[in-house]
PDB file of C-alpha atoms in Angstrom:
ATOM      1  CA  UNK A   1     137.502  76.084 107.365  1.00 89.00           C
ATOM      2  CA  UNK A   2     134.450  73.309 106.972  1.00 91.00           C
ATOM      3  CA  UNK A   3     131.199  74.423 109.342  1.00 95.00           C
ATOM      4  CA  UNK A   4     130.366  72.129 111.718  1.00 95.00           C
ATOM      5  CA  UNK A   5     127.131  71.654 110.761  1.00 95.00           C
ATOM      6  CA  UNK A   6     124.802  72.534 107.242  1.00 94.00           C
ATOM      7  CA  UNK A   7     126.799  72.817 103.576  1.00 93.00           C
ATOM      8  CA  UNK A   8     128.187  75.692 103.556  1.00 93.00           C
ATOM      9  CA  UNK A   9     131.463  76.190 101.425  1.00 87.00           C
ATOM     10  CA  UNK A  10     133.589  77.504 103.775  1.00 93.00           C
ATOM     11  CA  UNK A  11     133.334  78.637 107.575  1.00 97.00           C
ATOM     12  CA  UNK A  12     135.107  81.864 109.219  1.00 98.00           C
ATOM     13  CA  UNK A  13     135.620  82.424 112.253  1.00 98.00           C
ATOM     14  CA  UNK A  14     133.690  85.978 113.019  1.00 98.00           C
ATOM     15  CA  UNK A  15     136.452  88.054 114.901  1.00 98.00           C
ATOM     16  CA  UNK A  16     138.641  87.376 110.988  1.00 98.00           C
ATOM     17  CA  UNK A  17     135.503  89.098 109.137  1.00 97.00           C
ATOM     18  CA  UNK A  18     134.091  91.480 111.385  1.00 97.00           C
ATOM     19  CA  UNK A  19     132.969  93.689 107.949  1.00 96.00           C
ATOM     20  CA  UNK A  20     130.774  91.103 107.192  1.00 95.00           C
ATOM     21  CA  UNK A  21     128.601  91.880 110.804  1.00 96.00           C
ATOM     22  CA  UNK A  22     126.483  94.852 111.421  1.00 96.00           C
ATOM     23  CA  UNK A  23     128.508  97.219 114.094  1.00 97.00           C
ATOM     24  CA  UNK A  24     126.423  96.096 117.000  1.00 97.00           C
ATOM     25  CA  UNK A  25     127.274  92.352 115.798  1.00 98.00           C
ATOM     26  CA  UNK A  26     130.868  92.998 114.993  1.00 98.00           C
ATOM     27  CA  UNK A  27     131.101  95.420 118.281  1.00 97.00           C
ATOM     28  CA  UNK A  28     129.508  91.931 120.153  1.00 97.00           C
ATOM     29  CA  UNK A  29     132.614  90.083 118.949  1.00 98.00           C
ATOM     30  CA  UNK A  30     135.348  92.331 119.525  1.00 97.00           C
ATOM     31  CA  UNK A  31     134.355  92.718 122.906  1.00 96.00           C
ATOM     32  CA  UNK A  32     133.564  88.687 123.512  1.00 96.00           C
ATOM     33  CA  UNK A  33     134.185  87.337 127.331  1.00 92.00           C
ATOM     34  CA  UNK A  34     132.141  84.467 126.846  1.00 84.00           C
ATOM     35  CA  UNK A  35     132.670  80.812 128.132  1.00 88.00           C
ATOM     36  CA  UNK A  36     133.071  79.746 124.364  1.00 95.00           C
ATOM     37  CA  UNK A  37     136.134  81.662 122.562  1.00 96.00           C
ATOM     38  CA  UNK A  38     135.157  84.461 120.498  1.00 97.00           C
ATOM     39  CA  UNK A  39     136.791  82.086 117.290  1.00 96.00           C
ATOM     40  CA  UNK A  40     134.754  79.512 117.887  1.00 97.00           C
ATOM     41  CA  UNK A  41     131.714  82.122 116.700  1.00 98.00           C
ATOM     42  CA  UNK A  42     132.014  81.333 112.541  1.00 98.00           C
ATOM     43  CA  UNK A  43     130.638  83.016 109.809  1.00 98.00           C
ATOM     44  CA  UNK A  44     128.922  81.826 107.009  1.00 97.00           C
ATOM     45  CA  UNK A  45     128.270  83.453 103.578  1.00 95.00           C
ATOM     46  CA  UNK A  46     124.451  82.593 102.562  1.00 94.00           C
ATOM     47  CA  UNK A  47     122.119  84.311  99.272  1.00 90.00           C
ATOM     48  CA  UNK A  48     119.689  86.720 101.127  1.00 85.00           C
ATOM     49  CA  UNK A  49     117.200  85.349  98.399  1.00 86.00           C
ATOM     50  CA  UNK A  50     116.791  81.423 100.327  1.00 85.00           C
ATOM     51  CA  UNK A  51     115.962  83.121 103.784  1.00 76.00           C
ATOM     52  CA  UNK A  52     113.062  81.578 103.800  1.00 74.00           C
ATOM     53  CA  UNK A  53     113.325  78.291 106.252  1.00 76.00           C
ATOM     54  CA  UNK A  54     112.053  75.778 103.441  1.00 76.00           C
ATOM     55  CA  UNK A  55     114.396  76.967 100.684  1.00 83.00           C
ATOM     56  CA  UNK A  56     117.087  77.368 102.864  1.00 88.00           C
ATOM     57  CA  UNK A  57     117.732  73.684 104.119  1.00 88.00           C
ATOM     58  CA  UNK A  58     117.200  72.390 100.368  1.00 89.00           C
ATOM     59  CA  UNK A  59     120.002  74.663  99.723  1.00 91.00           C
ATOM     60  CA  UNK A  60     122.770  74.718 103.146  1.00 94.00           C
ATOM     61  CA  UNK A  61     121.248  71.192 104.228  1.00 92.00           C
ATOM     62  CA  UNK A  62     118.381  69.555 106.037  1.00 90.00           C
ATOM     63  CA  UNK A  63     120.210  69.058 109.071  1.00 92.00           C
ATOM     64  CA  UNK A  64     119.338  72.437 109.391  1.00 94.00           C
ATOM     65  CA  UNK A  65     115.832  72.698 110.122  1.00 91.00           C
ATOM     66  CA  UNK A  66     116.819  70.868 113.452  1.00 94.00           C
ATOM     67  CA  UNK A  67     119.910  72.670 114.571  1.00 96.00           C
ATOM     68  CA  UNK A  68     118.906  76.452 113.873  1.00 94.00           C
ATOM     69  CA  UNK A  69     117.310  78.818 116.022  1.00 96.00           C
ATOM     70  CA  UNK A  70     115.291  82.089 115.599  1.00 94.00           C
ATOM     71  CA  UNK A  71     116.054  85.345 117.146  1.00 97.00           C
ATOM     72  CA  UNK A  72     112.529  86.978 117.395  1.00 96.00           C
ATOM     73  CA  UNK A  73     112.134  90.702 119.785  1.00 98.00           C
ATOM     74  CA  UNK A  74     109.365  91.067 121.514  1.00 98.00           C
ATOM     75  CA  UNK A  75     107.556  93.946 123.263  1.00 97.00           C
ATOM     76  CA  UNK A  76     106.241  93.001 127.047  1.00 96.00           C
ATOM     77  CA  UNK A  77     103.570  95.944 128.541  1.00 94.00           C
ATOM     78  CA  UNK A  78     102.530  97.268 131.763  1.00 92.00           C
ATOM     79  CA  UNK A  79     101.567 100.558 133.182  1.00 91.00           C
ATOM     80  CA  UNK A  80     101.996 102.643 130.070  1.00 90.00           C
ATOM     81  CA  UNK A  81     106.170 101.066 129.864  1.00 93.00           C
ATOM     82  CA  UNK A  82     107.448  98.971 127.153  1.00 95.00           C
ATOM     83  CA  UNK A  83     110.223  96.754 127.786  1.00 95.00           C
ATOM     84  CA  UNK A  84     111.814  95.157 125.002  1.00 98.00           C
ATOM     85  CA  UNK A  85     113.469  91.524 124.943  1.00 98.00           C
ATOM     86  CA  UNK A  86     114.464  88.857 122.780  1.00 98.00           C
ATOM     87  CA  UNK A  87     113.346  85.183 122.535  1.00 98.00           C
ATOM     88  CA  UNK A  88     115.760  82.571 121.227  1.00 98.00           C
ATOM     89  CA  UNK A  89     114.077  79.078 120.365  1.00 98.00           C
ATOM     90  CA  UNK A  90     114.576  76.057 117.831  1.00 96.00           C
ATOM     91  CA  UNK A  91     113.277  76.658 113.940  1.00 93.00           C
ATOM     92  CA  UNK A  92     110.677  74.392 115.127  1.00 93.00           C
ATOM     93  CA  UNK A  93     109.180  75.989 117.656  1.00 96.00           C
ATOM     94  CA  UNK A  94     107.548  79.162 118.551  1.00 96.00           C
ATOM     95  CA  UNK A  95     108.235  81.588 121.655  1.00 97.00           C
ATOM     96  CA  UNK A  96     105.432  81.203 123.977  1.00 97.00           C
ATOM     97  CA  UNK A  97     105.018  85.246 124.233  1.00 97.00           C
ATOM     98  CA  UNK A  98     101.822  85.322 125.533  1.00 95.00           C
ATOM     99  CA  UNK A  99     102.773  83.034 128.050  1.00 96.00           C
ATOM    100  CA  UNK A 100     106.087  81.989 129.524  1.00 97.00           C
ATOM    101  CA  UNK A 101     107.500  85.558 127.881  1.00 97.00           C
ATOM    102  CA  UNK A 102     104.657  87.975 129.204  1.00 97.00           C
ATOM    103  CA  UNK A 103     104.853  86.223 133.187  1.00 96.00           C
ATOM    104  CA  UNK A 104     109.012  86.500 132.676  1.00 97.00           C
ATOM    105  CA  UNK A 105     109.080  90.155 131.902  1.00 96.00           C
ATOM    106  CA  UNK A 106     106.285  90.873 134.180  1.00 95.00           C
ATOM    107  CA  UNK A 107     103.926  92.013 131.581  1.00 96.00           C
ATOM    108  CA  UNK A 108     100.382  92.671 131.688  1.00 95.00           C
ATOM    109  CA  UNK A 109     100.539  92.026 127.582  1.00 95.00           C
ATOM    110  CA  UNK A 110     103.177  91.056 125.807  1.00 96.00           C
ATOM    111  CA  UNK A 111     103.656  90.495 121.536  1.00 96.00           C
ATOM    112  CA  UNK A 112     106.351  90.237 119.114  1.00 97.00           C
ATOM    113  CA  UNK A 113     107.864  94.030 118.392  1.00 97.00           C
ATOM    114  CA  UNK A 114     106.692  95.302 114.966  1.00 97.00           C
ATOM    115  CA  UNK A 115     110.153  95.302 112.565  1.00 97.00           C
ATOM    116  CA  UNK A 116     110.589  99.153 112.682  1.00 97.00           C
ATOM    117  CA  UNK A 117     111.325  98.576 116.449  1.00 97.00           C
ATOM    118  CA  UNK A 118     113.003  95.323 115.769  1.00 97.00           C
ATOM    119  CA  UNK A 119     115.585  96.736 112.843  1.00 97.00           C
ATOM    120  CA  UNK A 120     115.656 100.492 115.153  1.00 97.00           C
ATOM    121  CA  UNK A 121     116.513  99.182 118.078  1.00 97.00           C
ATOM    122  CA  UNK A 122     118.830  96.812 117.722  1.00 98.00           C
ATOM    123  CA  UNK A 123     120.288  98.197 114.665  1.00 97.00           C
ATOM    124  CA  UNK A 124     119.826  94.693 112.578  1.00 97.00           C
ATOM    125  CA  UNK A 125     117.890  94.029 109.102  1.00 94.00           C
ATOM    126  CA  UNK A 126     114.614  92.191 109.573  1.00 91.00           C
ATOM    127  CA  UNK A 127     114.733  88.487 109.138  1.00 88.00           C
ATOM    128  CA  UNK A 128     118.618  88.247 110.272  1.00 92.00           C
ATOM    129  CA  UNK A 129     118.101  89.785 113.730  1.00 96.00           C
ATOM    130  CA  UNK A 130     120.893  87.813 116.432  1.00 97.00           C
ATOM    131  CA  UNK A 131     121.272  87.332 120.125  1.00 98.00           C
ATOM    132  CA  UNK A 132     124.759  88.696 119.423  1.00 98.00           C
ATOM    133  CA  UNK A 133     125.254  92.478 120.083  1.00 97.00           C
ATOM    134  CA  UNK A 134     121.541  92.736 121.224  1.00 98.00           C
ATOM    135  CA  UNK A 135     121.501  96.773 123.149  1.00 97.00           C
ATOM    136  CA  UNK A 136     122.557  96.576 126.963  1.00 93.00           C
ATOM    137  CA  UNK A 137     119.836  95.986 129.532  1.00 94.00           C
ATOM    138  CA  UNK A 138     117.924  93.656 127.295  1.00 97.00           C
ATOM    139  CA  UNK A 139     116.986  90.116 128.399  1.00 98.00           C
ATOM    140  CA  UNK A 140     117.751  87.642 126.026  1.00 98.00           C
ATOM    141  CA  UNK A 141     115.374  84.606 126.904  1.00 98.00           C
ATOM    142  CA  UNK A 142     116.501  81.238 125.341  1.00 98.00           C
ATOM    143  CA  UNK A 143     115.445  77.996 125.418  1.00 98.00           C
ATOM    144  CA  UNK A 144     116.985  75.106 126.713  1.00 98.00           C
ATOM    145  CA  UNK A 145     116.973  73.059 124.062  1.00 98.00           C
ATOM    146  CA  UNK A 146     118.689  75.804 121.831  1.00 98.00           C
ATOM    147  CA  UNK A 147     121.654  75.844 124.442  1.00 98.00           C
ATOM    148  CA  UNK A 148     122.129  71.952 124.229  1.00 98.00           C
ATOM    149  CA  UNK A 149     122.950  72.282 120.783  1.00 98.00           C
ATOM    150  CA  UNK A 150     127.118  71.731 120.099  1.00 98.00           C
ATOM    151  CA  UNK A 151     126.286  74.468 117.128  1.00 97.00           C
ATOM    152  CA  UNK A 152     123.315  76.220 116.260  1.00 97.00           C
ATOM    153  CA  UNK A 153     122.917  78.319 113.431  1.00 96.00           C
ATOM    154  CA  UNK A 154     121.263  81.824 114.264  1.00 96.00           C
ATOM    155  CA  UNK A 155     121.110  85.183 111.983  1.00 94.00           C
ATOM    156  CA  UNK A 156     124.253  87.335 111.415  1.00 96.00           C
ATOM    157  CA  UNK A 157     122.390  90.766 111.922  1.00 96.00           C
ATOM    158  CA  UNK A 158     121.916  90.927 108.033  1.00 94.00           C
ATOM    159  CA  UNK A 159     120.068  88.672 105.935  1.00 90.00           C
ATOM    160  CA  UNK A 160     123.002  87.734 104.203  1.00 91.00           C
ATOM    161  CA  UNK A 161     125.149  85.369 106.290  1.00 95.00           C
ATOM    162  CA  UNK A 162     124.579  83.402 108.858  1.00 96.00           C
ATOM    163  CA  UNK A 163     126.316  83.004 112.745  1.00 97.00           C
ATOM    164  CA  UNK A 164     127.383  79.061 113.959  1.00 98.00           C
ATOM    165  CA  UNK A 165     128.340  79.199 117.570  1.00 98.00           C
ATOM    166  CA  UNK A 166     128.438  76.506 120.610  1.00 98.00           C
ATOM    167  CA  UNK A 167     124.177  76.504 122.007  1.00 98.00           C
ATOM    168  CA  UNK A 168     126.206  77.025 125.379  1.00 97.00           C
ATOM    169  CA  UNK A 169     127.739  80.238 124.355  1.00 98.00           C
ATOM    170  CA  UNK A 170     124.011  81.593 124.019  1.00 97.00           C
ATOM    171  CA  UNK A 171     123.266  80.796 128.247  1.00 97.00           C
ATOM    172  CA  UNK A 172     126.577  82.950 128.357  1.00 95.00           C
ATOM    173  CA  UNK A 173     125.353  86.012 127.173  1.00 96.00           C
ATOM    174  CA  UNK A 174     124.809  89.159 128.306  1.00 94.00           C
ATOM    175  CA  UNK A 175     120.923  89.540 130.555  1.00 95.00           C
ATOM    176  CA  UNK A 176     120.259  85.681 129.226  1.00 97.00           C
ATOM    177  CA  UNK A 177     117.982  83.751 130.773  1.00 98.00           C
ATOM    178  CA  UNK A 178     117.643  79.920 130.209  1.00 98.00           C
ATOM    179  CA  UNK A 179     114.144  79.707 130.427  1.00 97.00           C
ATOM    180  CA  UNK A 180     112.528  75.866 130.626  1.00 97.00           C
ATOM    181  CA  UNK A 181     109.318  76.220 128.199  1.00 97.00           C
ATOM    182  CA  UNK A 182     110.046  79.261 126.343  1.00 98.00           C
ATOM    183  CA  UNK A 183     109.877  77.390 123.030  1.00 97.00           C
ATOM    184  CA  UNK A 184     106.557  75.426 122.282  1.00 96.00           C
ATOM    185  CA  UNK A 185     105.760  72.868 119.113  1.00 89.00           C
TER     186      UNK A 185
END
């Protein structure tokens, strides 16, 4: 199958290729009640060694840059509790954490999770964390313009591979919250 968007040789469709997905990412997909059909989540094969954003539209296309999104957890404090949560906003953009984040998880202090919380907790490598299969009970904040996207291209769980789903399928989520200004310039 040809991906929707980027150059990527061929597409699959993530419930065919659920060994390619971490459990929590391949558990996300079995158990799919989503707006958007669980097929219409495809997986792409990608070289962990172009993660970085610049070398990886060169490579999969620059169309990219503009319809991808980061996955990035973040730790919101008060009183002594943590609660953990992840922000989903364009490539382009950055999570407002100290912000829009911290006042939506009714935080006293907020900041991104260091990545032995980030890979522990949601059972994901570092750099290829998703807002697929994220634990129970987390919010998943995402931005609006991330959900307006017809695809968006987002991390598998691994660094190798990428997921392409329907923006809309991310507002469908389990604890998302479209949040307006979540992702700033």
């Amino acid at each position: 199958m040809r991906a929707p968007i980027g150059d990527f040789e061929t597409a699959t469709p993530a419930p065919d290729c659920l060994d390619e997905l971490t459990a929590p990412v391949a558990d996300a997909v079995r158990a799919w009640q989503g707006t958007v059909a669980a097929d219409q989540i495809l997986y792409v094969d990608t070289d962990p060694r172009w993660a970085d954003t610049s070398v990886f539209v060169e490579h999969y296309g620059r169309d990219l840059l503009e319809r991808s999104a980061n996955c990035v957890v973040v730790a919101g404090k008060r009183a002594g509790e943590i609660r953990l949560a992840a922000c989903v906003v364009p490539s382009t953009a950055r999570a407002d954490v100290n912000g829009v984040v911290r006042r939506q998880l009714g935080a006293r202090k907020a900041s991104f999770a260091s990545m032995e919380t980030a890979t522990g907790e949601t059972g994901m490598e570092y750099g290829g964390i998703t807002p697929v299969g994220l634990p129970a009970g987390w919010p998943v904040l995402v931005d609006p313009a991330v959900v307006d996207m017809p695809y968006v291209l987002v991390g598998s769980g691994r660094r190798r591979g990428k997921l392409l789903l329907p923006g809309k399928a991310l507002a469908g989520l389990p604890g998302a919250v479209v949040l307006e200004g979540l992702g700033v310039a």
